[in-house]
């Protein structure tokens, strides 16, 4: 904490939500104090994606993604501009489908207008990873 600084907001946690909230308070003229445990193994330090539109084995759209996507992208681009950098990029990613059911669901979603922006056609071929083993520590 900086000596002499008066904080009018306290935020506990400096993950993506806490950091975003702190920025919003700063932009609105507040002086937030962020308290964090500074753990070395948190998802905020290793997360590759900030927003994932399609989730789970059921190939479902993320909760309220149509509403949150424009707000999230505007926030990240505005924050990057204020910092003079670029850190939010919409990139394609590969979804490994582990069963025939997931492949079927993916194929069904190809015809759903709500998924049009998020899916690439055709559905990928199923791949089995049952022959792989994880390294032991």
PDB file of C-alpha atoms in Angstrom:
ATOM      1  CA  UNK A   1       0.000   0.000   0.000  1.00  0.00           C
ATOM      2  CA  UNK A   2       1.331   3.396  -0.956  1.00  0.00           C
ATOM      3  CA  UNK A   3       1.833   5.738   2.008  1.00  0.00           C
ATOM      4  CA  UNK A   4      -0.725   8.531   2.081  1.00  0.00           C
ATOM      5  CA  UNK A   5      -3.039   6.951  -0.517  1.00  0.00           C
ATOM      6  CA  UNK A   6      -6.666   6.855   0.506  1.00  0.00           C
ATOM      7  CA  UNK A   7      -8.440   3.804  -0.870  1.00  0.00           C
ATOM      8  CA  UNK A   8     -12.193   3.905  -1.234  1.00  0.00           C
ATOM      9  CA  UNK A   9     -12.640   0.345  -2.511  1.00  0.00           C
ATOM     10  CA  UNK A  10     -11.114  -2.959  -1.361  1.00  0.00           C
ATOM     11  CA  UNK A  11     -10.942  -5.883  -3.784  1.00  0.00           C
ATOM     12  CA  UNK A  12      -9.927  -9.301  -2.487  1.00  0.00           C
ATOM     13  CA  UNK A  13      -8.226 -11.370  -5.195  1.00  0.00           C
ATOM     14  CA  UNK A  14      -6.218 -10.279  -8.213  1.00  0.00           C
ATOM     15  CA  UNK A  15      -7.326 -12.880 -10.712  1.00  0.00           C
ATOM     16  CA  UNK A  16      -8.953 -11.888 -13.981  1.00  0.00           C
ATOM     17  CA  UNK A  17     -12.155 -10.801 -12.194  1.00  0.00           C
ATOM     18  CA  UNK A  18     -10.361  -8.812  -9.478  1.00  0.00           C
ATOM     19  CA  UNK A  19      -8.009  -7.158 -11.971  1.00  0.00           C
ATOM     20  CA  UNK A  20     -10.912  -6.232 -14.266  1.00  0.00           C
ATOM     21  CA  UNK A  21     -12.903  -4.856 -11.376  1.00  0.00           C
ATOM     22  CA  UNK A  22      -9.915  -2.782 -10.202  1.00  0.00           C
ATOM     23  CA  UNK A  23      -9.558  -1.292 -13.714  1.00  0.00           C
ATOM     24  CA  UNK A  24     -13.242  -0.399 -13.823  1.00  0.00           C
ATOM     25  CA  UNK A  25     -12.988   1.358 -10.454  1.00  0.00           C
ATOM     26  CA  UNK A  26      -9.854   3.236 -11.563  1.00  0.00           C
ATOM     27  CA  UNK A  27     -11.558   4.356 -14.767  1.00  0.00           C
ATOM     28  CA  UNK A  28     -14.488   5.664 -12.727  1.00  0.00           C
ATOM     29  CA  UNK A  29     -12.255   7.768 -10.476  1.00  0.00           C
ATOM     30  CA  UNK A  30     -11.919   5.461  -7.471  1.00  0.00           C
ATOM     31  CA  UNK A  31      -8.751   4.350  -5.671  1.00  0.00           C
ATOM     32  CA  UNK A  32      -9.018   0.574  -5.238  1.00  0.00           C
ATOM     33  CA  UNK A  33      -6.818  -1.460  -2.919  1.00  0.00           C
ATOM     34  CA  UNK A  34      -6.291  -4.986  -4.242  1.00  0.00           C
ATOM     35  CA  UNK A  35      -5.373  -7.700  -1.739  1.00  0.00           C
ATOM     36  CA  UNK A  36      -4.072 -10.998  -3.080  1.00  0.00           C
ATOM     37  CA  UNK A  37      -2.278 -14.058  -1.692  1.00  0.00           C
ATOM     38  CA  UNK A  38       0.313 -14.012  -4.516  1.00  0.00           C
ATOM     39  CA  UNK A  39       0.168 -17.759  -5.026  1.00  0.00           C
ATOM     40  CA  UNK A  40       2.451 -19.086  -7.736  1.00  0.00           C
ATOM     41  CA  UNK A  41      -0.036 -21.670  -9.052  1.00  0.00           C
ATOM     42  CA  UNK A  42      -3.271 -19.924  -9.962  1.00  0.00           C
ATOM     43  CA  UNK A  43      -5.290 -20.225 -13.142  1.00  0.00           C
ATOM     44  CA  UNK A  44      -4.947 -16.511 -13.790  1.00  0.00           C
ATOM     45  CA  UNK A  45      -1.204 -17.024 -14.303  1.00  0.00           C
ATOM     46  CA  UNK A  46      -1.564 -19.908 -16.743  1.00  0.00           C
ATOM     47  CA  UNK A  47      -4.963 -19.454 -18.422  1.00  0.00           C
ATOM     48  CA  UNK A  48      -4.630 -19.381 -22.189  1.00  0.00           C
ATOM     49  CA  UNK A  49      -8.145 -18.150 -22.829  1.00  0.00           C
ATOM     50  CA  UNK A  50      -9.991 -15.328 -21.192  1.00  0.00           C
ATOM     51  CA  UNK A  51     -13.313 -16.012 -22.879  1.00  0.00           C
ATOM     52  CA  UNK A  52     -14.371 -19.441 -24.114  1.00  0.00           C
ATOM     53  CA  UNK A  53     -17.624 -19.353 -26.074  1.00  0.00           C
ATOM     54  CA  UNK A  54     -18.206 -23.132 -26.257  1.00  0.00           C
ATOM     55  CA  UNK A  55     -17.849 -25.272 -23.160  1.00  0.00           C
ATOM     56  CA  UNK A  56     -18.193 -28.789 -21.855  1.00  0.00           C
ATOM     57  CA  UNK A  57     -18.763 -32.206 -23.311  1.00  0.00           C
ATOM     58  CA  UNK A  58     -22.245 -31.188 -24.379  1.00  0.00           C
ATOM     59  CA  UNK A  59     -20.788 -28.547 -26.721  1.00  0.00           C
ATOM     60  CA  UNK A  60     -22.861 -25.805 -25.123  1.00  0.00           C
ATOM     61  CA  UNK A  61     -22.562 -22.066 -25.573  1.00  0.00           C
ATOM     62  CA  UNK A  62     -21.128 -20.351 -22.535  1.00  0.00           C
ATOM     63  CA  UNK A  63     -23.688 -18.804 -20.213  1.00  0.00           C
ATOM     64  CA  UNK A  64     -24.914 -15.497 -21.733  1.00  0.00           C
ATOM     65  CA  UNK A  65     -21.976 -15.425 -24.205  1.00  0.00           C
ATOM     66  CA  UNK A  66     -23.945 -13.339 -26.724  1.00  0.00           C
ATOM     67  CA  UNK A  67     -24.431 -10.679 -24.048  1.00  0.00           C
ATOM     68  CA  UNK A  68     -20.984 -10.881 -22.438  1.00  0.00           C
ATOM     69  CA  UNK A  69     -18.797 -11.187 -25.565  1.00  0.00           C
ATOM     70  CA  UNK A  70     -19.219  -7.585 -26.812  1.00  0.00           C
ATOM     71  CA  UNK A  71     -18.744  -6.179 -23.304  1.00  0.00           C
ATOM     72  CA  UNK A  72     -15.671  -8.326 -22.642  1.00  0.00           C
ATOM     73  CA  UNK A  73     -13.985  -7.534 -25.959  1.00  0.00           C
ATOM     74  CA  UNK A  74     -14.645  -3.807 -25.582  1.00  0.00           C
ATOM     75  CA  UNK A  75     -13.215  -3.885 -22.046  1.00  0.00           C
ATOM     76  CA  UNK A  76     -10.060  -5.799 -23.027  1.00  0.00           C
ATOM     77  CA  UNK A  77      -9.373  -3.617 -26.075  1.00  0.00           C
ATOM     78  CA  UNK A  78      -9.914  -0.393 -24.089  1.00  0.00           C
ATOM     79  CA  UNK A  79      -7.649  -1.633 -21.292  1.00  0.00           C
ATOM     80  CA  UNK A  80      -4.961  -2.626 -23.791  1.00  0.00           C
ATOM     81  CA  UNK A  81      -5.154   0.825 -25.392  1.00  0.00           C
ATOM     82  CA  UNK A  82      -4.727   2.493 -21.994  1.00  0.00           C
ATOM     83  CA  UNK A  83      -1.698   0.292 -21.295  1.00  0.00           C
ATOM     84  CA  UNK A  84      -0.274   0.854 -24.773  1.00  0.00           C
ATOM     85  CA  UNK A  85      -0.172  -2.847 -25.545  1.00  0.00           C
ATOM     86  CA  UNK A  86      -2.159  -5.632 -27.120  1.00  0.00           C
ATOM     87  CA  UNK A  87      -3.096  -8.762 -25.195  1.00  0.00           C
ATOM     88  CA  UNK A  88      -6.553  -9.841 -26.323  1.00  0.00           C
ATOM     89  CA  UNK A  89      -6.681 -11.668 -29.639  1.00  0.00           C
ATOM     90  CA  UNK A  90      -9.507 -13.701 -31.084  1.00  0.00           C
ATOM     91  CA  UNK A  91      -7.821 -16.888 -32.213  1.00  0.00           C
ATOM     92  CA  UNK A  92      -9.148 -20.163 -33.538  1.00  0.00           C
ATOM     93  CA  UNK A  93      -8.603 -23.146 -31.329  1.00  0.00           C
ATOM     94  CA  UNK A  94      -8.877 -26.884 -31.665  1.00  0.00           C
ATOM     95  CA  UNK A  95     -11.503 -28.781 -29.765  1.00  0.00           C
ATOM     96  CA  UNK A  96     -10.505 -32.413 -29.230  1.00  0.00           C
ATOM     97  CA  UNK A  97     -13.654 -34.512 -29.284  1.00  0.00           C
ATOM     98  CA  UNK A  98     -13.248 -37.638 -27.213  1.00  0.00           C
ATOM     99  CA  UNK A  99     -16.348 -39.620 -28.117  1.00  0.00           C
ATOM    100  CA  UNK A 100     -18.837 -40.312 -30.862  1.00  0.00           C
ATOM    101  CA  UNK A 101     -21.445 -38.434 -28.787  1.00  0.00           C
ATOM    102  CA  UNK A 102     -19.304 -35.278 -28.767  1.00  0.00           C
ATOM    103  CA  UNK A 103     -18.786 -35.567 -32.540  1.00  0.00           C
ATOM    104  CA  UNK A 104     -22.557 -35.948 -32.997  1.00  0.00           C
ATOM    105  CA  UNK A 105     -23.268 -32.926 -30.778  1.00  0.00           C
ATOM    106  CA  UNK A 106     -20.675 -30.849 -32.645  1.00  0.00           C
ATOM    107  CA  UNK A 107     -22.256 -31.805 -35.979  1.00  0.00           C
ATOM    108  CA  UNK A 108     -25.749 -30.946 -34.692  1.00  0.00           C
ATOM    109  CA  UNK A 109     -24.578 -27.508 -33.522  1.00  0.00           C
ATOM    110  CA  UNK A 110     -23.350 -26.737 -37.057  1.00  0.00           C
ATOM    111  CA  UNK A 111     -26.997 -26.141 -38.011  1.00  0.00           C
ATOM    112  CA  UNK A 112     -27.907 -24.060 -34.951  1.00  0.00           C
ATOM    113  CA  UNK A 113     -27.881 -20.314 -35.795  1.00  0.00           C
ATOM    114  CA  UNK A 114     -26.710 -19.451 -32.263  1.00  0.00           C
ATOM    115  CA  UNK A 115     -23.471 -21.365 -32.922  1.00  0.00           C
ATOM    116  CA  UNK A 116     -22.754 -20.021 -36.408  1.00  0.00           C
ATOM    117  CA  UNK A 117     -20.242 -17.408 -35.235  1.00  0.00           C
ATOM    118  CA  UNK A 118     -18.334 -19.876 -33.053  1.00  0.00           C
ATOM    119  CA  UNK A 119     -18.022 -23.139 -34.996  1.00  0.00           C
ATOM    120  CA  UNK A 120     -15.946 -24.077 -37.986  1.00  0.00           C
ATOM    121  CA  UNK A 121     -17.356 -26.635 -40.356  1.00  0.00           C
ATOM    122  CA  UNK A 122     -17.019 -29.511 -40.943  1.00  0.00           C
ATOM    123  CA  UNK A 123     -16.937 -31.223 -37.576  1.00  0.00           C
ATOM    124  CA  UNK A 124     -13.512 -32.712 -36.867  1.00  0.00           C
ATOM    125  CA  UNK A 125     -12.922 -36.443 -36.964  1.00  0.00           C
ATOM    126  CA  UNK A 126     -12.967 -38.175 -33.582  1.00  0.00           C
ATOM    127  CA  UNK A 127      -9.568 -38.953 -32.126  1.00  0.00           C
ATOM    128  CA  UNK A 128      -8.856 -41.495 -29.451  1.00  0.00           C
ATOM    129  CA  UNK A 129      -6.185 -40.855 -26.849  1.00  0.00           C
ATOM    130  CA  UNK A 130      -6.684 -43.988 -24.810  1.00  0.00           C
ATOM    131  CA  UNK A 131      -3.169 -45.198 -25.706  1.00  0.00           C
ATOM    132  CA  UNK A 132      -1.498 -42.159 -24.093  1.00  0.00           C
ATOM    133  CA  UNK A 133      -0.303 -42.193 -20.506  1.00  0.00           C
ATOM    134  CA  UNK A 134       0.505 -39.245 -18.305  1.00  0.00           C
ATOM    135  CA  UNK A 135       4.052 -38.901 -16.992  1.00  0.00           C
ATOM    136  CA  UNK A 136       4.519 -39.768 -13.359  1.00  0.00           C
ATOM    137  CA  UNK A 137       6.230 -37.365 -11.016  1.00  0.00           C
TER     138      UNK A 137
END
